[in-house]
Each structure stands twice: as C-alpha cells, then as structure tokens.
C-alpha cells in the first residue's frame, strides 16, 4: 500500500511539473511571436510611408493593424495604441498589449513597444 501511495504522489508531481513547463513555453512562444510581429509590421509600415503610399495618420494606423493581423497567427486579443504617429516628422511609436489564455486556462498578458524613425534626409541622398 505504501508503494501505491508513493507511485500516485510521484505521478501527481510529474503532471504538475509538465503543466508548469507547458505554461512557461507558451508564454515564451507568445512573447516571441508578438515581438517579431510588431517589429515586422512596423518595418512594413515604414517602407510604405517612405514610398509615400500612406499620407494620413489614419491610413498608417489601419495599415499597421492589417500587417500586425497577418503576423500574429495565434488566438489572442490584442490592443494597438499609437503613442506617437507623426508622418511628417517620420516618427512612428506603437504599443501593443496582448491578452491570451495559457493551456491551463489562466489569462496571460504581454506588452510590446516599438519606435521607428525615418531619416528622410538619408533616403533623399541615396540613389
């Protein structure tokens, strides 16, 4: 009987350990996806602004959100907040907050901030 209780206890500890590892891995995967998605969406938005395809700030925000939606493939809710969006100055600063569920059912939250500056003088000099 003692060995049965010992076996059950070891099994429960193993299950809890595996659950913890899955949760930690899920958070790192989401953080990497969010970071790369925001970085890529910012890069594509800057390229569109540099090519003068986007002239209004509302167009920039819509374009960024479309590109971010393409980059983030996981099921999560995210909120995009433009901290600074000045096309004429060449500054785009964005904060993205993501809310997701762990495999255990708990709610997780991540935040990513990205700022990018266009150097219009350098792009004019380059042929």
Short mmCIF file of N, CA and C in Angstrom, two decimals:
data_model
loop_
_atom_site.label_atom_id
_atom_site.label_comp_id
_atom_site.label_asym_id
_atom_site.label_seq_id
_atom_site.Cartn_x
_atom_site.Cartn_y
_atom_site.Cartn_z
N UNK A 1 0.81 -1.19 0.00
CA UNK A 1 0.00 0.00 0.00
C UNK A 1 0.86 1.27 0.00
N UNK A 2 1.98 1.18 0.71
CA UNK A 2 2.88 2.32 0.78
C UNK A 2 3.45 2.64 -0.59
N UNK A 3 3.76 1.64 -1.39
CA UNK A 3 4.34 1.85 -2.72
C UNK A 3 3.30 2.42 -3.69
N UNK A 4 2.06 2.07 -3.49
CA UNK A 4 0.99 2.63 -4.33
C UNK A 4 0.85 4.12 -4.07
N UNK A 5 0.85 4.53 -2.81
CA UNK A 5 0.76 5.95 -2.45
C UNK A 5 1.98 6.71 -2.97
N UNK A 6 3.15 6.09 -2.87
CA UNK A 6 4.37 6.70 -3.38
C UNK A 6 4.28 6.90 -4.90
N UNK A 7 3.77 5.91 -5.61
CA UNK A 7 3.62 5.99 -7.06
C UNK A 7 2.63 7.07 -7.46
N UNK A 8 1.50 7.14 -6.76
CA UNK A 8 0.50 8.17 -7.06
C UNK A 8 1.06 9.57 -6.81
N UNK A 9 1.79 9.74 -5.72
CA UNK A 9 2.39 11.04 -5.40
C UNK A 9 3.40 11.44 -6.47
N UNK A 10 4.24 10.53 -6.90
CA UNK A 10 5.21 10.83 -7.95
C UNK A 10 4.51 11.20 -9.26
N UNK A 11 3.42 10.51 -9.58
CA UNK A 11 2.67 10.80 -10.80
C UNK A 11 2.07 12.20 -10.75
N UNK A 12 1.49 12.59 -9.61
CA UNK A 12 0.89 13.92 -9.47
C UNK A 12 1.97 15.00 -9.58
N UNK A 13 3.12 14.79 -8.96
CA UNK A 13 4.21 15.75 -9.06
C UNK A 13 4.69 15.88 -10.50
N UNK A 14 4.79 14.79 -11.21
CA UNK A 14 5.20 14.79 -12.61
C UNK A 14 4.21 15.56 -13.47
N UNK A 15 2.92 15.35 -13.26
CA UNK A 15 1.89 16.06 -14.02
C UNK A 15 1.96 17.57 -13.75
N UNK A 16 2.12 17.96 -12.51
CA UNK A 16 2.22 19.38 -12.18
C UNK A 16 3.47 20.01 -12.79
N UNK A 17 4.57 19.28 -12.78
CA UNK A 17 5.81 19.78 -13.37
C UNK A 17 5.64 19.98 -14.89
N UNK A 18 5.03 19.00 -15.56
CA UNK A 18 4.80 19.12 -17.00
C UNK A 18 3.86 20.28 -17.33
N UNK A 19 2.86 20.49 -16.51
CA UNK A 19 1.94 21.59 -16.71
C UNK A 19 2.66 22.93 -16.57
N UNK A 20 3.55 23.04 -15.61
CA UNK A 20 4.33 24.26 -15.42
C UNK A 20 5.24 24.50 -16.63
N UNK A 21 5.87 23.46 -17.13
CA UNK A 21 6.76 23.61 -18.29
C UNK A 21 5.98 24.05 -19.54
N UNK A 22 4.80 23.52 -19.73
CA UNK A 22 3.97 23.90 -20.88
C UNK A 22 3.57 25.37 -20.79
N UNK A 23 3.22 25.82 -19.59
CA UNK A 23 2.83 27.23 -19.41
C UNK A 23 4.00 28.17 -19.68
N UNK A 24 5.18 27.83 -19.20
CA UNK A 24 6.36 28.68 -19.42
C UNK A 24 6.69 28.72 -20.91
N UNK A 25 6.62 27.58 -21.57
CA UNK A 25 6.91 27.52 -23.01
C UNK A 25 5.89 28.33 -23.80
N UNK A 26 4.62 28.27 -23.41
CA UNK A 26 3.57 29.01 -24.11
C UNK A 26 3.81 30.51 -23.99
N UNK A 27 4.24 30.97 -22.83
CA UNK A 27 4.50 32.41 -22.66
C UNK A 27 5.66 32.86 -23.54
N UNK A 28 6.73 32.08 -23.59
CA UNK A 28 7.87 32.46 -24.43
C UNK A 28 7.50 32.46 -25.90
N UNK A 29 6.70 31.49 -26.32
CA UNK A 29 6.29 31.45 -27.73
C UNK A 29 5.43 32.66 -28.08
N UNK A 30 4.53 33.04 -27.21
CA UNK A 30 3.68 34.22 -27.45
C UNK A 30 4.50 35.49 -27.45
N UNK A 31 5.45 35.59 -26.53
CA UNK A 31 6.29 36.80 -26.46
C UNK A 31 7.13 36.95 -27.73
N UNK A 32 7.69 35.84 -28.21
CA UNK A 32 8.48 35.90 -29.45
C UNK A 32 7.61 36.28 -30.64
N UNK A 33 6.43 35.68 -30.72
CA UNK A 33 5.53 35.98 -31.84
C UNK A 33 5.11 37.45 -31.82
N UNK A 34 4.80 37.97 -30.64
CA UNK A 34 4.38 39.37 -30.53
C UNK A 34 5.52 40.30 -30.89
N UNK A 35 6.71 40.02 -30.37
CA UNK A 35 7.86 40.87 -30.65
C UNK A 35 8.19 40.90 -32.14
N UNK A 36 8.24 39.74 -32.77
CA UNK A 36 8.56 39.69 -34.20
C UNK A 36 7.43 40.28 -35.04
N UNK A 37 6.19 40.07 -34.63
CA UNK A 37 5.06 40.62 -35.38
C UNK A 37 5.03 42.13 -35.35
N UNK A 38 5.26 42.72 -34.17
CA UNK A 38 5.27 44.17 -34.06
C UNK A 38 6.45 44.76 -34.83
N UNK A 39 7.60 44.11 -34.73
CA UNK A 39 8.78 44.59 -35.45
C UNK A 39 8.56 44.56 -36.97
N UNK A 40 8.00 43.46 -37.46
CA UNK A 40 7.78 43.33 -38.90
C UNK A 40 6.69 44.29 -39.39
N UNK A 41 5.61 44.44 -38.63
CA UNK A 41 4.54 45.36 -39.01
C UNK A 41 5.05 46.80 -39.03
N UNK A 42 5.91 47.16 -38.08
CA UNK A 42 6.49 48.50 -38.07
C UNK A 42 7.39 48.70 -39.27
N UNK A 43 8.19 47.70 -39.59
CA UNK A 43 9.09 47.81 -40.75
C UNK A 43 8.29 47.99 -42.04
N UNK A 44 7.26 47.19 -42.24
CA UNK A 44 6.45 47.30 -43.45
C UNK A 44 5.72 48.64 -43.52
N UNK A 45 5.26 49.13 -42.38
CA UNK A 45 4.59 50.42 -42.34
C UNK A 45 5.57 51.54 -42.70
N UNK A 46 6.78 51.47 -42.18
CA UNK A 46 7.78 52.48 -42.52
C UNK A 46 8.12 52.47 -44.00
N UNK A 47 8.23 51.29 -44.57
CA UNK A 47 8.51 51.20 -46.00
C UNK A 47 7.39 51.83 -46.82
N UNK A 48 6.14 51.61 -46.40
CA UNK A 48 5.01 52.20 -47.11
C UNK A 48 4.99 53.71 -46.96
N UNK A 49 5.35 54.22 -45.79
CA UNK A 49 5.41 55.67 -45.58
C UNK A 49 6.55 56.26 -46.41
N UNK A 50 7.68 55.60 -46.44
CA UNK A 50 8.82 56.08 -47.21
C UNK A 50 8.50 56.13 -48.71
N UNK A 51 7.73 55.15 -49.19
CA UNK A 51 7.33 55.13 -50.60
C UNK A 51 6.15 56.05 -50.87
N UNK A 52 5.68 56.75 -49.86
CA UNK A 52 4.59 57.72 -49.92
C UNK A 52 3.27 57.09 -50.36
N UNK A 53 3.05 55.83 -49.98
CA UNK A 53 1.76 55.19 -50.22
C UNK A 53 0.77 55.57 -49.12
N UNK A 54 1.28 55.96 -47.96
CA UNK A 54 0.44 56.36 -46.83
C UNK A 54 0.71 57.82 -46.52
N UNK A 55 -0.34 58.63 -46.57
CA UNK A 55 -0.14 60.06 -46.33
C UNK A 55 -0.85 60.56 -45.09
N UNK A 56 -1.91 59.88 -44.66
CA UNK A 56 -2.64 60.30 -43.47
C UNK A 56 -2.29 59.39 -42.30
N UNK A 57 -2.41 59.94 -41.11
CA UNK A 57 -2.11 59.16 -39.91
C UNK A 57 -3.11 58.02 -39.73
N UNK A 58 -4.36 58.23 -40.11
CA UNK A 58 -5.36 57.16 -40.01
C UNK A 58 -5.01 56.01 -40.96
N UNK A 59 -4.47 56.35 -42.14
CA UNK A 59 -4.05 55.30 -43.08
C UNK A 59 -2.90 54.49 -42.50
N UNK A 60 -1.98 55.17 -41.83
CA UNK A 60 -0.84 54.48 -41.22
C UNK A 60 -1.32 53.52 -40.14
N UNK A 61 -2.24 53.96 -39.31
CA UNK A 61 -2.75 53.11 -38.24
C UNK A 61 -3.48 51.89 -38.81
N UNK A 62 -4.30 52.10 -39.82
CA UNK A 62 -5.02 50.98 -40.43
C UNK A 62 -4.05 50.00 -41.10
N UNK A 63 -3.05 50.53 -41.80
CA UNK A 63 -2.05 49.69 -42.46
C UNK A 63 -1.28 48.87 -41.44
N UNK A 64 -0.87 49.50 -40.35
CA UNK A 64 -0.13 48.79 -39.30
C UNK A 64 -0.97 47.66 -38.72
N UNK A 65 -2.23 47.94 -38.42
CA UNK A 65 -3.08 46.90 -37.81
C UNK A 65 -3.32 45.74 -38.77
N UNK A 66 -3.44 46.02 -40.07
CA UNK A 66 -3.58 44.94 -41.04
C UNK A 66 -2.33 44.07 -41.09
N UNK A 67 -1.15 44.72 -41.10
CA UNK A 67 0.10 43.96 -41.14
C UNK A 67 0.29 43.16 -39.86
N UNK A 68 -0.08 43.72 -38.72
CA UNK A 68 0.04 43.01 -37.45
C UNK A 68 -0.89 41.80 -37.42
N UNK A 69 -2.08 41.97 -37.97
CA UNK A 69 -3.03 40.86 -38.01
C UNK A 69 -2.48 39.71 -38.85
N UNK A 70 -1.75 40.03 -39.91
CA UNK A 70 -1.13 39.00 -40.74
C UNK A 70 -0.01 38.28 -39.99
N UNK A 71 0.71 39.00 -39.13
CA UNK A 71 1.87 38.44 -38.45
C UNK A 71 1.51 37.58 -37.25
N UNK A 72 0.47 37.95 -36.53
CA UNK A 72 0.09 37.21 -35.32
C UNK A 72 -0.95 36.17 -35.70
N UNK A 73 -0.54 34.91 -35.60
CA UNK A 73 -1.41 33.82 -36.04
C UNK A 73 -2.10 33.11 -34.88
N UNK A 74 -1.69 33.37 -33.67
CA UNK A 74 -2.28 32.67 -32.53
C UNK A 74 -3.62 33.31 -32.13
N UNK A 75 -4.40 32.53 -31.41
CA UNK A 75 -5.68 33.05 -30.92
C UNK A 75 -5.42 33.89 -29.69
N UNK A 76 -5.56 35.18 -29.85
CA UNK A 76 -5.37 36.09 -28.72
C UNK A 76 -6.04 37.41 -29.05
N UNK A 77 -6.28 38.17 -28.02
CA UNK A 77 -6.84 39.51 -28.19
C UNK A 77 -5.70 40.50 -28.00
N UNK A 78 -5.59 41.44 -28.93
CA UNK A 78 -4.55 42.44 -28.76
C UNK A 78 -5.12 43.82 -29.03
N UNK A 79 -4.51 44.79 -28.37
CA UNK A 79 -4.94 46.18 -28.47
C UNK A 79 -3.74 46.99 -28.92
N UNK A 80 -3.93 47.77 -29.97
CA UNK A 80 -2.85 48.59 -30.53
C UNK A 80 -3.08 50.03 -30.10
N UNK A 81 -2.04 50.63 -29.54
CA UNK A 81 -2.10 52.03 -29.11
C UNK A 81 -0.93 52.76 -29.76
N UNK A 82 -1.23 53.79 -30.53
CA UNK A 82 -0.18 54.59 -31.14
C UNK A 82 0.23 55.68 -30.17
N UNK A 83 1.45 55.57 -29.67
CA UNK A 83 1.97 56.54 -28.73
C UNK A 83 2.29 57.84 -29.48
N UNK A 84 2.91 57.68 -30.65
CA UNK A 84 3.23 58.84 -31.49
C UNK A 84 3.16 58.39 -32.94
N UNK A 85 2.47 59.20 -33.74
CA UNK A 85 2.29 58.87 -35.14
C UNK A 85 2.38 60.17 -35.94
N UNK A 86 3.59 60.57 -36.23
CA UNK A 86 3.82 61.82 -36.96
C UNK A 86 4.54 61.50 -38.27
N UNK A 87 3.77 61.44 -39.33
CA UNK A 87 4.35 61.09 -40.63
C UNK A 87 5.30 62.16 -41.12
N UNK A 88 4.91 63.40 -40.96
CA UNK A 88 5.76 64.49 -41.47
C UNK A 88 7.12 64.54 -40.77
N UNK A 89 7.17 64.11 -39.52
CA UNK A 89 8.44 64.06 -38.79
C UNK A 89 9.14 62.71 -38.96
N UNK A 90 8.41 61.73 -39.47
CA UNK A 90 8.99 60.41 -39.68
C UNK A 90 9.09 59.58 -38.42
N UNK A 91 8.13 59.74 -37.50
CA UNK A 91 8.17 59.01 -36.23
C UNK A 91 6.90 58.16 -36.10
N UNK A 92 7.11 56.90 -35.82
CA UNK A 92 6.01 56.01 -35.51
C UNK A 92 6.38 55.25 -34.23
N UNK A 93 5.55 55.39 -33.22
CA UNK A 93 5.77 54.70 -31.96
C UNK A 93 4.47 54.01 -31.58
N UNK A 94 4.55 52.71 -31.35
CA UNK A 94 3.35 51.92 -31.11
C UNK A 94 3.54 51.01 -29.91
N UNK A 95 2.45 50.79 -29.17
CA UNK A 95 2.45 49.86 -28.04
C UNK A 95 1.33 48.86 -28.28
N UNK A 96 1.67 47.59 -28.21
CA UNK A 96 0.69 46.53 -28.43
C UNK A 96 0.58 45.71 -27.15
N UNK A 97 -0.66 45.58 -26.67
CA UNK A 97 -0.93 44.76 -25.48
C UNK A 97 -1.71 43.54 -25.93
N UNK A 98 -1.21 42.37 -25.54
CA UNK A 98 -1.84 41.12 -25.93
C UNK A 98 -2.35 40.39 -24.69
N UNK A 99 -3.51 39.81 -24.83
CA UNK A 99 -4.10 39.02 -23.75
C UNK A 99 -4.43 37.64 -24.32
N UNK A 100 -3.97 36.60 -23.67
CA UNK A 100 -4.16 35.24 -24.16
C UNK A 100 -4.42 34.30 -23.01
N UNK A 101 -4.78 33.07 -23.35
CA UNK A 101 -5.01 32.05 -22.33
C UNK A 101 -3.92 30.99 -22.40
N UNK A 102 -3.42 30.63 -21.23
CA UNK A 102 -2.47 29.52 -21.12
C UNK A 102 -3.21 28.21 -21.35
N UNK A 103 -2.48 27.13 -21.62
CA UNK A 103 -3.14 25.83 -21.74
C UNK A 103 -3.87 25.41 -20.45
N UNK A 104 -3.47 25.99 -19.33
CA UNK A 104 -4.13 25.68 -18.06
C UNK A 104 -5.42 26.47 -17.86
N UNK A 105 -5.69 27.46 -18.72
CA UNK A 105 -6.90 28.26 -18.61
C UNK A 105 -6.70 29.63 -18.00
N UNK A 106 -5.53 29.89 -17.44
CA UNK A 106 -5.27 31.19 -16.85
C UNK A 106 -5.05 32.23 -17.95
N UNK A 107 -5.29 33.49 -17.61
CA UNK A 107 -5.12 34.58 -18.56
C UNK A 107 -3.71 35.14 -18.43
N UNK A 108 -3.04 35.30 -19.57
CA UNK A 108 -1.70 35.88 -19.60
C UNK A 108 -1.72 37.19 -20.37
N UNK A 109 -0.83 38.10 -20.00
CA UNK A 109 -0.75 39.41 -20.66
C UNK A 109 0.69 39.71 -21.03
N UNK A 110 0.85 40.26 -22.23
CA UNK A 110 2.16 40.69 -22.72
C UNK A 110 2.03 42.09 -23.30
N UNK A 111 3.15 42.80 -23.32
CA UNK A 111 3.17 44.14 -23.90
C UNK A 111 4.46 44.31 -24.68
N UNK A 112 4.34 44.93 -25.84
CA UNK A 112 5.50 45.18 -26.69
C UNK A 112 5.42 46.62 -27.18
N UNK A 113 6.55 47.31 -27.13
CA UNK A 113 6.60 48.70 -27.60
C UNK A 113 7.68 48.79 -28.67
N UNK A 114 7.36 49.48 -29.74
CA UNK A 114 8.30 49.62 -30.86
C UNK A 114 8.24 51.07 -31.34
N UNK A 115 9.40 51.68 -31.51
CA UNK A 115 9.51 53.02 -32.05
C UNK A 115 10.43 53.00 -33.24
N UNK A 116 10.02 53.68 -34.30
CA UNK A 116 10.83 53.73 -35.51
C UNK A 116 10.85 55.15 -36.04
N UNK A 117 12.01 55.52 -36.61
CA UNK A 117 12.20 56.87 -37.14
C UNK A 117 12.70 56.76 -38.57
N UNK A 118 12.08 57.54 -39.45
CA UNK A 118 12.53 57.60 -40.84
C UNK A 118 13.46 58.80 -40.97
N UNK A 119 14.62 58.55 -41.54
CA UNK A 119 15.55 59.63 -41.83
C UNK A 119 15.34 60.05 -43.27
N UNK A 120 14.49 61.07 -43.47
CA UNK A 120 14.15 61.50 -44.83
C UNK A 120 15.39 62.06 -45.56
N UNK A 121 16.28 62.70 -44.83
CA UNK A 121 17.47 63.27 -45.48
C UNK A 121 18.36 62.17 -46.05
N UNK A 122 18.52 61.09 -45.34
CA UNK A 122 19.36 59.98 -45.81
C UNK A 122 18.71 59.28 -47.01
N UNK A 123 17.38 59.14 -46.99
CA UNK A 123 16.72 58.46 -48.09
C UNK A 123 16.72 59.32 -49.37
N UNK A 124 16.79 60.64 -49.25
CA UNK A 124 16.86 61.51 -50.42
C UNK A 124 18.23 61.45 -51.07
N UNK A 125 19.28 61.27 -50.27
CA UNK A 125 20.63 61.23 -50.81
C UNK A 125 20.94 59.91 -51.50
N UNK A 126 20.28 58.85 -51.10
CA UNK A 126 20.55 57.53 -51.67
C UNK A 126 19.89 57.42 -53.05
N UNK A 127 20.66 56.99 -54.07
CA UNK A 127 20.05 56.88 -55.40
C UNK A 127 19.11 55.72 -55.52
#
